[in-house]
């Protein structure tokens, strides 16, 4: 059954004159808000930056698909693009250009340092992971990272550890009976 709406009065029609209900962008807005909440992005601008990168990858893929398959430039640029996306961890394999269709904002967000910390069971929730990163408790390789938007590549994911001077590392070492007086200095 369907609700019938009453006839709008003159002033209501004037107010709604500029609103187009047929092309409402509410669906994309809802997806943005869900992604911002799920990955705890600081602002909508962060989401839009990832979205722009995805759009650029799609445009490059479409341009490469227009070239003939045996073109050496197409093969070289395709290999470079797939290799870069694979090393970043955004796609799973380097097979062909159809892998670029799977590039999404969530694929980039899953490579952020706090999300990977949660995935590797360093923390129980994303909020704590972001706090630890901003507090300087985490290092990637030899460098302490304080930016939660830091994207961790496949190669760097093996080098995510607690910082040497971190109290969290000290607590973990105490719990595992590995704490040495030399490590406290």
Coordinates of C-alpha atoms in Angstrom, one line a residue:
X1 CA 0.0 0.0 0.0
X2 CA 1.2 3.4 -0.8
X3 CA 0.9 6.7 1.0
X4 CA -0.7 9.6 -0.8
X5 CA 0.8 13.0 -0.2
X6 CA -1.4 16.0 0.0
X7 CA -1.3 18.8 -2.5
X8 CA 1.5 21.2 -1.6
X9 CA 0.7 24.8 -0.8
X10 CA 2.1 27.7 -2.8
X11 CA 4.9 28.6 -0.4
X12 CA 5.9 24.9 0.1
X13 CA 6.2 24.6 -3.7
X14 CA 8.4 27.7 -3.8
X15 CA 10.7 26.3 -1.1
X16 CA 11.0 22.9 -2.8
X17 CA 11.4 24.3 -6.3
X18 CA 15.2 24.1 -6.2
X19 CA 15.4 20.6 -4.7
X20 CA 15.7 17.7 -7.2
X21 CA 14.4 14.6 -5.5
X22 CA 15.1 12.4 -8.5
X23 CA 18.9 12.7 -8.5
X24 CA 19.5 12.6 -4.8
X25 CA 23.1 11.8 -3.8
X26 CA 22.1 10.3 -0.5
X27 CA 23.3 6.8 -1.3
X28 CA 26.9 7.9 -2.0
X29 CA 26.8 10.1 1.1
X30 CA 25.7 7.1 3.2
X31 CA 28.6 5.0 1.9
X32 CA 31.0 7.7 2.7
X33 CA 29.8 8.0 6.3
X34 CA 29.9 4.2 6.7
X35 CA 33.5 4.1 5.5
X36 CA 34.6 7.1 7.7
X37 CA 33.1 5.4 10.7
X38 CA 34.3 1.9 9.9
X39 CA 38.0 2.9 9.4
X40 CA 37.8 6.0 11.7
X41 CA 39.0 8.4 9.1
X42 CA 39.6 11.9 10.5
X43 CA 37.6 13.7 7.8
X44 CA 35.6 13.4 4.6
X45 CA 38.6 14.8 2.8
X46 CA 40.6 11.7 3.6
X47 CA 37.9 9.6 2.1
X48 CA 37.8 11.8 -1.0
X49 CA 41.5 11.5 -1.5
X50 CA 41.3 7.7 -1.6
X51 CA 38.3 8.0 -3.8
X52 CA 40.2 10.3 -6.3
X53 CA 43.1 7.8 -6.4
X54 CA 40.6 5.0 -7.2
X55 CA 39.1 7.1 -10.0
X56 CA 42.5 7.7 -11.4
X57 CA 43.2 4.0 -11.4
X58 CA 39.9 3.4 -13.2
X59 CA 40.7 6.0 -15.8
X60 CA 44.1 4.6 -16.5
X61 CA 42.7 1.1 -16.8
X62 CA 40.1 2.4 -19.3
X63 CA 42.8 4.1 -21.3
X64 CA 44.9 1.0 -21.4
X65 CA 42.0 -1.1 -22.4
X66 CA 41.5 1.1 -25.5
X67 CA 45.0 0.2 -26.7
X68 CA 45.5 -3.0 -28.7
X69 CA 46.5 -5.9 -26.5
X70 CA 49.8 -6.5 -28.3
X71 CA 51.0 -2.9 -27.9
X72 CA 54.3 -2.8 -26.0
X73 CA 53.4 0.4 -24.3
X74 CA 50.1 -1.1 -23.0
X75 CA 52.0 -4.2 -21.7
X76 CA 54.7 -2.1 -20.0
X77 CA 52.3 0.4 -18.3
X78 CA 49.9 -2.4 -17.3
X79 CA 52.7 -4.3 -15.7
X80 CA 53.9 -1.2 -13.9
X81 CA 50.4 -0.4 -12.7
X82 CA 49.6 -3.9 -11.5
X83 CA 53.0 -4.2 -9.8
X84 CA 52.6 -0.9 -8.0
X85 CA 49.0 -1.8 -6.8
X86 CA 50.2 -5.3 -5.8
X87 CA 53.1 -4.0 -3.8
X88 CA 50.8 -1.6 -2.1
X89 CA 48.6 -4.4 -1.1
X90 CA 45.5 -3.0 -2.8
X91 CA 45.0 -6.0 -5.2
X92 CA 45.6 -9.7 -4.6
X93 CA 47.3 -10.8 -7.8
X94 CA 49.1 -9.3 -10.8
X95 CA 47.2 -11.2 -13.5
X96 CA 45.5 -8.7 -15.7
X97 CA 43.8 -5.3 -15.9
X98 CA 40.5 -6.7 -14.5
X99 CA 42.2 -6.7 -11.1
X100 CA 42.0 -2.9 -11.2
X101 CA 38.3 -3.1 -11.0
X102 CA 38.6 -4.3 -7.4
X103 CA 40.5 -1.2 -6.3
X104 CA 38.3 0.6 -3.8
X105 CA 38.5 3.1 -1.0
X106 CA 38.2 0.2 1.5
X107 CA 41.2 -1.5 -0.1
X108 CA 43.3 1.5 0.6
X109 CA 41.8 1.9 4.1
X110 CA 42.7 -1.7 4.9
X111 CA 46.4 -0.9 4.3
X112 CA 46.4 1.9 6.9
X113 CA 48.6 1.3 9.9
X114 CA 45.9 1.1 12.6
X115 CA 43.8 -1.3 10.6
X116 CA 46.8 -3.5 10.0
X117 CA 47.7 -3.4 13.7
X118 CA 44.2 -4.6 14.5
X119 CA 44.5 -7.3 11.8
X120 CA 47.8 -8.5 13.3
X121 CA 46.2 -8.6 16.8
X122 CA 48.3 -5.8 18.2
X123 CA 45.1 -4.2 19.6
X124 CA 41.6 -5.2 20.2
X125 CA 39.9 -2.2 18.5
X126 CA 40.7 0.5 15.9
X127 CA 40.3 3.4 18.4
X128 CA 43.1 2.0 20.6
X129 CA 45.3 1.4 17.5
X130 CA 44.9 5.0 16.4
X131 CA 45.8 6.2 19.9
X132 CA 48.9 4.0 20.0
X133 CA 50.0 5.3 16.6
X134 CA 49.4 8.9 17.5
X135 CA 51.2 8.4 20.8
X136 CA 54.4 7.2 19.1
X137 CA 54.2 3.6 20.3
X138 CA 54.5 2.0 16.9
X139 CA 57.4 1.9 14.4
X140 CA 57.6 0.6 10.9
X141 CA 61.1 -0.5 10.2
X142 CA 63.4 1.9 12.1
X143 CA 61.0 4.9 12.0
X144 CA 58.4 5.7 14.6
X145 CA 55.1 6.5 12.8
X146 CA 52.7 9.0 14.3
X147 CA 50.3 9.4 11.4
X148 CA 47.3 7.0 11.4
X149 CA 46.9 7.5 7.7
X150 CA 50.2 5.9 7.0
X151 CA 49.8 3.3 4.3
X152 CA 51.8 0.1 4.9
X153 CA 52.9 -1.8 1.8
X154 CA 53.2 -5.6 1.6
X155 CA 56.9 -5.5 2.3
X156 CA 56.7 -3.1 5.2
X157 CA 53.9 -5.1 7.0
X158 CA 56.6 -7.5 8.3
X159 CA 58.4 -4.7 10.1
X160 CA 55.5 -3.2 12.1
X161 CA 56.6 -3.4 15.8
X162 CA 56.3 -1.6 19.0
X163 CA 58.7 1.3 19.5
X164 CA 61.8 0.6 21.6
X165 CA 60.9 3.1 24.3
X166 CA 57.2 2.2 24.4
X167 CA 55.7 1.2 27.7
X168 CA 53.5 -1.2 25.9
X169 CA 56.6 -3.1 24.6
X170 CA 57.9 -3.1 28.2
X171 CA 54.6 -4.6 29.5
X172 CA 54.6 -7.3 26.8
X173 CA 58.2 -8.2 27.6
X174 CA 57.4 -8.3 31.4
X175 CA 54.4 -10.6 30.7
X176 CA 56.5 -12.9 28.5
X177 CA 59.4 -12.9 31.1
X178 CA 61.7 -11.5 28.4
X179 CA 62.5 -8.1 30.1
X180 CA 66.2 -7.5 30.6
X181 CA 67.7 -4.6 32.5
X182 CA 69.6 -3.6 29.4
X183 CA 66.4 -3.1 27.5
X184 CA 65.1 -0.6 30.0
X185 CA 67.9 1.9 29.2

